[in-house]
mmCIF file of C-alpha atoms in Angstrom:
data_model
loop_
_atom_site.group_PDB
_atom_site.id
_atom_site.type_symbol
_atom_site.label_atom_id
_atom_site.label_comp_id
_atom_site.label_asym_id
_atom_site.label_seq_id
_atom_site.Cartn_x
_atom_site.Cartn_y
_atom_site.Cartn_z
ATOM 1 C CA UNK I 1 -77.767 -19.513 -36.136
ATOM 2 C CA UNK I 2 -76.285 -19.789 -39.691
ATOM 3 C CA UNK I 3 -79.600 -19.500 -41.825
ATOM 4 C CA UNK I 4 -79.984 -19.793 -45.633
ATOM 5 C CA UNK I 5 -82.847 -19.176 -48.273
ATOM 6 C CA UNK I 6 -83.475 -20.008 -51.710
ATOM 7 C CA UNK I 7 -86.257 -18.490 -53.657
ATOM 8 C CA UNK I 8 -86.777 -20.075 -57.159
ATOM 9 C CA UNK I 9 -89.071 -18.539 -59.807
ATOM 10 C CA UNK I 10 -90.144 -20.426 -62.807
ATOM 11 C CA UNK I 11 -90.436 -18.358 -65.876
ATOM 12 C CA UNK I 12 -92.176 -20.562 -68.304
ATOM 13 C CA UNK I 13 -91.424 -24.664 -68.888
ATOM 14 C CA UNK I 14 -87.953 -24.259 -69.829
ATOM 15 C CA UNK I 15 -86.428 -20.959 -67.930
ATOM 16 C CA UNK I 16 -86.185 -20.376 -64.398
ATOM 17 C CA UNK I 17 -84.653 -18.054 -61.792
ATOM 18 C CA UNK I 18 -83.161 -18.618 -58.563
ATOM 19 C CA UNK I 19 -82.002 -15.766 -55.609
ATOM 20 C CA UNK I 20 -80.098 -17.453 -52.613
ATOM 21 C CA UNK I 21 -78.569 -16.500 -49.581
ATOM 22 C CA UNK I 22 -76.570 -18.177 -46.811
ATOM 23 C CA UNK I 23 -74.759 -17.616 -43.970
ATOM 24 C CA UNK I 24 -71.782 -19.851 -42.907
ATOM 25 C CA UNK I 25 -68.575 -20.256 -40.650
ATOM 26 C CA UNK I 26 -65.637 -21.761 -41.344
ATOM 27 C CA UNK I 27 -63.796 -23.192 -38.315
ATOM 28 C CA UNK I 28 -59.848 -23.797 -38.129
ATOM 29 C CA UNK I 29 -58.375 -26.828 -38.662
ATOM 30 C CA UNK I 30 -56.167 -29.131 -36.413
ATOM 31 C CA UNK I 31 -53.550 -28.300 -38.436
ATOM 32 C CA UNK I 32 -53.915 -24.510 -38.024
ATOM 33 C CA UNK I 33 -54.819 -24.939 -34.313
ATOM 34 C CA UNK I 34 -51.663 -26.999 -32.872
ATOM 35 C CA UNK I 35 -49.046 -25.270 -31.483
ATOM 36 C CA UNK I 36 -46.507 -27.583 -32.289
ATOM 37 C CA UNK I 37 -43.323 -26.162 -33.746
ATOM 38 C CA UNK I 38 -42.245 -28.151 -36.844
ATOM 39 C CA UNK I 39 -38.622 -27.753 -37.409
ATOM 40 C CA UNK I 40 -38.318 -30.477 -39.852
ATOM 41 C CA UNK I 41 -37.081 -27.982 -42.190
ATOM 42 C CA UNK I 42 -35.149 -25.966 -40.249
ATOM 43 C CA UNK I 43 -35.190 -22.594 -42.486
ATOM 44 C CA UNK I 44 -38.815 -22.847 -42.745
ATOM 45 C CA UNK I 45 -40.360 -23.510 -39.481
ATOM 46 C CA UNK I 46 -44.373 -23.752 -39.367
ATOM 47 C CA UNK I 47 -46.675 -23.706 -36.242
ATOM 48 C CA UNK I 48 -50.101 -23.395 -35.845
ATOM 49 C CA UNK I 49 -52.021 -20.677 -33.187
ATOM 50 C CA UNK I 50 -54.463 -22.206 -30.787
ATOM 51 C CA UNK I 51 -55.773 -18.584 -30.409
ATOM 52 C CA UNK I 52 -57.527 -18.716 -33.932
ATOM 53 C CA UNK I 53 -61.278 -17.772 -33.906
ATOM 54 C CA UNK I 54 -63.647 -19.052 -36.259
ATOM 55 C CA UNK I 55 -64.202 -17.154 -39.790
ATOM 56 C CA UNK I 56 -67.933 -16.366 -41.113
ATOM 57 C CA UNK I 57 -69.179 -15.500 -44.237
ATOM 58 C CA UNK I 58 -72.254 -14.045 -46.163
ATOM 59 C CA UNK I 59 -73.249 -15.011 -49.751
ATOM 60 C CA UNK I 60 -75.530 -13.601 -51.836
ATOM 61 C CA UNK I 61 -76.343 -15.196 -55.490
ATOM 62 C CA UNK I 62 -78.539 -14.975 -58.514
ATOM 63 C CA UNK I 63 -78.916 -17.873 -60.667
ATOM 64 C CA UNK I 64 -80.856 -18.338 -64.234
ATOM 65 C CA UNK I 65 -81.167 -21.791 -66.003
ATOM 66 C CA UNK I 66 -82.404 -22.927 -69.344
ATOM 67 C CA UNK I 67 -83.424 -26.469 -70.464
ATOM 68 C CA UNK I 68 -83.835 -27.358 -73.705
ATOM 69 C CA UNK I 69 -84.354 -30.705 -75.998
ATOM 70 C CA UNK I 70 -80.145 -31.183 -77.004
ATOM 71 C CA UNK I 71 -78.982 -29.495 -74.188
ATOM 72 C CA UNK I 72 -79.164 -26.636 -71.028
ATOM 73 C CA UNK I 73 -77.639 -23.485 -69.846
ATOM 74 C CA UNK I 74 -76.820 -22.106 -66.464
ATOM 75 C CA UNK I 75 -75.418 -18.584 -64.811
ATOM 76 C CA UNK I 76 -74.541 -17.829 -61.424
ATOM 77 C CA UNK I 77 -74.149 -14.239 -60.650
ATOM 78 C CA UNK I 78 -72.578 -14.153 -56.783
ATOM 79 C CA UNK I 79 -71.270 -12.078 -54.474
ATOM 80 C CA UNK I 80 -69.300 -13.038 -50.975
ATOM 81 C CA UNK I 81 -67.799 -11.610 -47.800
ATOM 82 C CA UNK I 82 -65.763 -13.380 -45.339
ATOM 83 C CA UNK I 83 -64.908 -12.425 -42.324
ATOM 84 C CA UNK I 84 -62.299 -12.783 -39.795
ATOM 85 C CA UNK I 85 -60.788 -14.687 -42.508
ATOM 86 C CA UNK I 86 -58.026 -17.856 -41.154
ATOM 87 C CA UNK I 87 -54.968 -17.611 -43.302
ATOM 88 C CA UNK I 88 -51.061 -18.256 -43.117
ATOM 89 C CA UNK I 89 -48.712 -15.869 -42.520
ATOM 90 C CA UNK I 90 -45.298 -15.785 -42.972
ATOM 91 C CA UNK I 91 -42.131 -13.706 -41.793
ATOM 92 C CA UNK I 92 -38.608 -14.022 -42.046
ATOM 93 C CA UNK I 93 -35.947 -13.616 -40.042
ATOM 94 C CA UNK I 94 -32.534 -11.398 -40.572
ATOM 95 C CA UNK I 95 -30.964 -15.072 -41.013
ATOM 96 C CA UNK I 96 -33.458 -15.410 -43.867
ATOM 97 C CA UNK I 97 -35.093 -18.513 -41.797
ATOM 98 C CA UNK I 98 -39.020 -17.777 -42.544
ATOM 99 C CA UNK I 99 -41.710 -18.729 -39.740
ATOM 100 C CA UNK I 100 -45.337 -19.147 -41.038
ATOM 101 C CA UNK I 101 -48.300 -19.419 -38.519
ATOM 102 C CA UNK I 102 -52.010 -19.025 -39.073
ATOM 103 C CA UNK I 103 -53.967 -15.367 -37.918
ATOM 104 C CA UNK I 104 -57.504 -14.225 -38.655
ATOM 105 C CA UNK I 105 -56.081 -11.190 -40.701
ATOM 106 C CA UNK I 106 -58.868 -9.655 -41.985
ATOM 107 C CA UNK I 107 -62.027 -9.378 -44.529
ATOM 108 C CA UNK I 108 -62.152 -11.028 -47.941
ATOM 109 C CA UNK I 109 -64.515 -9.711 -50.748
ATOM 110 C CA UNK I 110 -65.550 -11.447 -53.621
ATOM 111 C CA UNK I 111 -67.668 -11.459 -56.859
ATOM 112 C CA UNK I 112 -68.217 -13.212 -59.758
ATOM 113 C CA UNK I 113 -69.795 -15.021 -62.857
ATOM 114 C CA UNK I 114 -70.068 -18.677 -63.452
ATOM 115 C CA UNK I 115 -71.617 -19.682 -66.452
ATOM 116 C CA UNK I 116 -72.290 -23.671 -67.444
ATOM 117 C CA UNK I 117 -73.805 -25.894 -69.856
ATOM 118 C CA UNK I 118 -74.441 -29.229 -71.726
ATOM 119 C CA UNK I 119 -74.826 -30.147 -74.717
ATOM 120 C CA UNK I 120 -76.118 -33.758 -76.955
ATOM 121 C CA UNK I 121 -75.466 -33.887 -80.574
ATOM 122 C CA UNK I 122 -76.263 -37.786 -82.505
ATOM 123 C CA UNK I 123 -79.460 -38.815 -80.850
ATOM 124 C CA UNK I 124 -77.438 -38.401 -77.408
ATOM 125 C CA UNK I 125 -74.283 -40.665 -78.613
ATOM 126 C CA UNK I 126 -71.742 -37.378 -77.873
ATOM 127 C CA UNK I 127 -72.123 -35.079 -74.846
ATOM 128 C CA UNK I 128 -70.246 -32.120 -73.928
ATOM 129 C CA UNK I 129 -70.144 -29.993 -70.775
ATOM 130 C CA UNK I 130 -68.335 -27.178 -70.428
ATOM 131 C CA UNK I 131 -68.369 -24.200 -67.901
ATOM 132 C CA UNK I 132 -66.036 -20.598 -67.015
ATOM 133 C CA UNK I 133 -66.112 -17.933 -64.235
ATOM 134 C CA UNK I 134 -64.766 -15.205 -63.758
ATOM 135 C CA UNK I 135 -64.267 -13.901 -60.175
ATOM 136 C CA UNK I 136 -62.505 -10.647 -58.082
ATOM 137 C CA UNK I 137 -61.255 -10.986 -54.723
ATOM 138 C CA UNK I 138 -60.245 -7.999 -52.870
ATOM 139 C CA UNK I 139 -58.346 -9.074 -49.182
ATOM 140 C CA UNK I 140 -57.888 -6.614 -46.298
ATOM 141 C CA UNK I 141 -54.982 -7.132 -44.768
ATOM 142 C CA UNK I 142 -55.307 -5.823 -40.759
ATOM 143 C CA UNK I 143 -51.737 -6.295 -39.809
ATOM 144 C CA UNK I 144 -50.443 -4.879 -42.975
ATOM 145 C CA UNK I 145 -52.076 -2.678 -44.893
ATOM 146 C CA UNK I 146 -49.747 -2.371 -47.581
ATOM 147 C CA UNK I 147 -50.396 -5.982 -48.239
ATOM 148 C CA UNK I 148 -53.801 -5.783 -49.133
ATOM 149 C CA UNK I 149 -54.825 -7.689 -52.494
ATOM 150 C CA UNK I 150 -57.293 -7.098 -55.504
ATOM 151 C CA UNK I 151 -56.956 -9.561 -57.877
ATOM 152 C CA UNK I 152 -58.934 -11.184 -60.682
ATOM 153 C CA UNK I 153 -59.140 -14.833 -61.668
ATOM 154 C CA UNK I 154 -60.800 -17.271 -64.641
ATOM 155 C CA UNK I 155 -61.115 -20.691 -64.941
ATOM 156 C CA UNK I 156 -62.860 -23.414 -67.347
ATOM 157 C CA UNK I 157 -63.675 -26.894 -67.899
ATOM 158 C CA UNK I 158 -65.225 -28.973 -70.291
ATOM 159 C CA UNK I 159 -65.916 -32.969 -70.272
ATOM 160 C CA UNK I 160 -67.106 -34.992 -73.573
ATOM 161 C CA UNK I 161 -68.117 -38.487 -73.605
ATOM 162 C CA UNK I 162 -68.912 -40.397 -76.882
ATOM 163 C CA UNK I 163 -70.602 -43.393 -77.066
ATOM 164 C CA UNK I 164 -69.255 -46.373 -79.487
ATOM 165 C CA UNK I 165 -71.010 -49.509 -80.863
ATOM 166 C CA UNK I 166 -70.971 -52.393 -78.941
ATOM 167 C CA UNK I 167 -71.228 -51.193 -75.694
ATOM 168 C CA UNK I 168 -67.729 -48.878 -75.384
ATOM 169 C CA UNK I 169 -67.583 -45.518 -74.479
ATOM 170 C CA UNK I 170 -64.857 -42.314 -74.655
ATOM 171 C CA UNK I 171 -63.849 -39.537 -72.484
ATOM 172 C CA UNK I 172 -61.913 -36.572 -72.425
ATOM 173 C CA UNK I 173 -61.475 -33.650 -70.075
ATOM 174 C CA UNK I 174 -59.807 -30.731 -69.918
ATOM 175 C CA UNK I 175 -59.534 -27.853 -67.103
ATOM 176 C CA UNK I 176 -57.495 -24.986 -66.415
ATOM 177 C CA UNK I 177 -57.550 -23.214 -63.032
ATOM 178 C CA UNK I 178 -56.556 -19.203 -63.220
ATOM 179 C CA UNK I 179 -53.893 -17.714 -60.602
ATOM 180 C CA UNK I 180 -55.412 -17.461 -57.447
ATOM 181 C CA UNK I 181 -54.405 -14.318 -55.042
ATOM 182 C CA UNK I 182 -54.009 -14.387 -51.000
ATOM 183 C CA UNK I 183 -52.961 -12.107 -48.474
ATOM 184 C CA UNK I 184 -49.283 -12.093 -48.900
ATOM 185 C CA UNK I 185 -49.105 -12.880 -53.039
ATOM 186 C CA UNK I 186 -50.606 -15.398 -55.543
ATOM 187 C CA UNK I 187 -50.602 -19.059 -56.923
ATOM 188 C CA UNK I 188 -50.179 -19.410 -60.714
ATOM 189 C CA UNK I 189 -52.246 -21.028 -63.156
ATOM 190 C CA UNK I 190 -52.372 -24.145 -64.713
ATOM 191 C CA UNK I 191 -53.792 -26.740 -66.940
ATOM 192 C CA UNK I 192 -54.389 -30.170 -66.434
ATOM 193 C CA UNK I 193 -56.024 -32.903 -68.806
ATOM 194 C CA UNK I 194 -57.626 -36.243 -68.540
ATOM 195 C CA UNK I 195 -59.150 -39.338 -70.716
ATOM 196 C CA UNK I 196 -60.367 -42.741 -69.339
ATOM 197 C CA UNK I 197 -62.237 -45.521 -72.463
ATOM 198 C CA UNK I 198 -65.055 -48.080 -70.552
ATOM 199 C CA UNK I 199 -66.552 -51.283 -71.959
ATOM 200 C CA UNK I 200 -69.490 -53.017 -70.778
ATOM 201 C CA UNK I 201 -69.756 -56.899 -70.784
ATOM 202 C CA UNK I 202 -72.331 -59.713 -69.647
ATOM 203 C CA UNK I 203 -75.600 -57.078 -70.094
ATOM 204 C CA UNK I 204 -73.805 -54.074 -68.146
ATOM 205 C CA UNK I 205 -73.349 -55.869 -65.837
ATOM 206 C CA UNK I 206 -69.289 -56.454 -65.962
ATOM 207 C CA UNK I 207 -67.907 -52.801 -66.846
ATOM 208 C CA UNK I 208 -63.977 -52.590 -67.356
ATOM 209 C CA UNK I 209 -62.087 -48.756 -67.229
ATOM 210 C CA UNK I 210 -59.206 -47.479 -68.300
ATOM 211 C CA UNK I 211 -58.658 -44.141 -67.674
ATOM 212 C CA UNK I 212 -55.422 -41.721 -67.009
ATOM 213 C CA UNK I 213 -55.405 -38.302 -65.243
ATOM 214 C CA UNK I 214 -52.813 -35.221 -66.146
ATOM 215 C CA UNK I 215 -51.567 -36.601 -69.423
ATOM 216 C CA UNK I 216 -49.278 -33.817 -69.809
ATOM 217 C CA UNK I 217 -47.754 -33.488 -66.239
ATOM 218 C CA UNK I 218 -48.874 -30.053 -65.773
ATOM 219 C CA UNK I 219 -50.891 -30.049 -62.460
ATOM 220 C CA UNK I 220 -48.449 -28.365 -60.000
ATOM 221 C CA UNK I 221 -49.287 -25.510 -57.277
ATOM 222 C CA UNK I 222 -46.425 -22.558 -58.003
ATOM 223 C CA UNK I 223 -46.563 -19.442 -54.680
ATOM 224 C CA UNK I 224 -45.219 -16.198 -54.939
ATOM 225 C CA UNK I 225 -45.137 -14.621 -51.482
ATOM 226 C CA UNK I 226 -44.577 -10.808 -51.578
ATOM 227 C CA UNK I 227 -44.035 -8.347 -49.457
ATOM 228 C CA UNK I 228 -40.856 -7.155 -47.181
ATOM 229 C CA UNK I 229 -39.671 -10.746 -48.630
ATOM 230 C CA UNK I 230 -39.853 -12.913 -52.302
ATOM 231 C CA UNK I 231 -40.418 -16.383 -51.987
ATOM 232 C CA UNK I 232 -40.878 -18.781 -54.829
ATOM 233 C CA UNK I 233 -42.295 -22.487 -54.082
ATOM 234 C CA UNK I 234 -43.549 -24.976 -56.708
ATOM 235 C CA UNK I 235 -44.945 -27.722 -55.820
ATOM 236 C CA UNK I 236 -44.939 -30.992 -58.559
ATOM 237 C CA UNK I 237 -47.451 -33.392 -57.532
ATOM 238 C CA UNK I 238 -47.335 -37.150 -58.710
ATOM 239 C CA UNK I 239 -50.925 -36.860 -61.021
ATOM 240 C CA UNK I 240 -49.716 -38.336 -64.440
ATOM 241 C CA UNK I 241 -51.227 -41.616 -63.506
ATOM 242 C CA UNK I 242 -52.989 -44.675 -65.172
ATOM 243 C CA UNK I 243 -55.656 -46.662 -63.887
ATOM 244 C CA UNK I 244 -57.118 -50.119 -64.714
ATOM 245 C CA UNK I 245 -60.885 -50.594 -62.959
ATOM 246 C CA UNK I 246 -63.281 -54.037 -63.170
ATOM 247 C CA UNK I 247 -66.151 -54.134 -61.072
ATOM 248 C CA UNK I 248 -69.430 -56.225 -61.188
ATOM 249 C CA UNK I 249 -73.082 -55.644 -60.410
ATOM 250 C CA UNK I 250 -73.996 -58.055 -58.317
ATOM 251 C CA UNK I 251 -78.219 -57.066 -58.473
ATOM 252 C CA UNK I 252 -80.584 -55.546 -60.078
ATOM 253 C CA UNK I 253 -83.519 -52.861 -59.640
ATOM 254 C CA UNK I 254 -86.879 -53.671 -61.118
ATOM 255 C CA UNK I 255 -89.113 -51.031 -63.028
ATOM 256 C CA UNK I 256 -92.926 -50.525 -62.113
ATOM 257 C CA UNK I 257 -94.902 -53.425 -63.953
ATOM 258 C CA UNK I 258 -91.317 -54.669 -65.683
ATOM 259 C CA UNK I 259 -88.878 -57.543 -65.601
ATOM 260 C CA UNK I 260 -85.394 -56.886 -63.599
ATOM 261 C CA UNK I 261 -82.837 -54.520 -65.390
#
């Protein structure tokens, strides 16, 4: 049985609380399961462990909205524990060749804040969104001690989208996600940013996009591993992209007592 509960109480019209737990498990991939040995690079050889049990978890969280005329706020106070946790694990040889496989190590602890909210300003014609959180995550190593991990982390987002005469619209985004910690080191932060412009033709019902994602070519995944061993990856990802979208609504929906829209 994995239950969960949510309890909502409703201050007055506009405020409301909310107090939610769940229970879940988290089963290992494919990936983390087979036991093949992939020597395709042969100073870093990965293989999975078809002895891997199943990780559960417990959260706990406390939530409080607010919705108002231009716009609403929302906070998330949470707390989780994990565990049995599945995660990689690497060693490395005396002929510095490193072998990574997957073990339920331990317990991972974690709290934190999220805090998000919206926003209209001209009759509705501009609308932001924007959100943060703050989290800790403490991992218990049970192989190594040594290698145990408390770490804090941030992140924040926010999304705007204006609306133009004549049926065009603008959008912009922006996000940064905080360094991240794991059992045996961290990932680094980054930031990545988007925009995409839409147009509308024949009623709404022809709607052309042109959007592009990671206009500055940040979004990359860098991994310190630490330990009785340093290892530095980065990972560059091909994001920086453009896209051109049409599409056409064939149908329509009709209101109560009201022509098709």
């Amino acid at each position: 049985l994995h239950p969960s509960v949510n309890v909502m109480y409703k201050i007055d019209d506009v405020q409301s609380l909310r107090l939610g737990y769940s229970n879940r498990i988290n089963r290992p991939s494919m990936d983390q399961l087979n036991p093949y040995i992939n020597i395709t690079d042969p100073l870093n050889i990965k293989t999975g462990n078809i002895d891997l049990n199943p990780s559960r978890g417990n959260t706990f969280e406390l939530g409080y909205n607010r919705f108002t005329s231009p716009g609403s706020i929302g906070t998330s106070l949470y707390y989780r524990q994990t565990d049995d946790m599945i995660t990689s694990y690497t060693v490395v040889s005396p002929g510095d060749i490193s072998y990574t496989t997957y073990y339920n190590l331990g317990q991972n602890k974690a709290w934190g804040l999220d805090v998000n909210g919206s926003i209209m300003f001209f009759a509705g014609k501009l609308n932001i969104n924007a959100g943060a959180g703050i989290n800790r995550n403490i991992f218990t190593n049970r192989l190594q001690s040594e290698q145990n991990r408390d770490r804090y982390s941030y992140n924040g987002n926010a999304d705007a989208r204006l609306t133009l005469p004549k049926n065009w619209n603008l959008g912009a985004n922006i996000r940064y996600f905080g360094p991240q910690a794991f059992v045996q080191g961290y990932t680094k932060g980054y930031l990545t940013a988007g925009a995409d412009l839409r147009k509308s033709f024949l009623n709404r019902k022809l709607n052309f996009t042109l959007s592009a994602d990671d206009l500055f070519n940040t979004r990359n995944a860098a991994r310190i591993t630490s330990g009785q061993f340093v290892q530095t990856s980065k990972n560059q990802t091909i994001s920086r992209v453009i896209r051109v979208g049409l599409n056409y609504n064939l149908g329509g929906f009709k209101s109560a007592g009201g022509p098709p829209r």
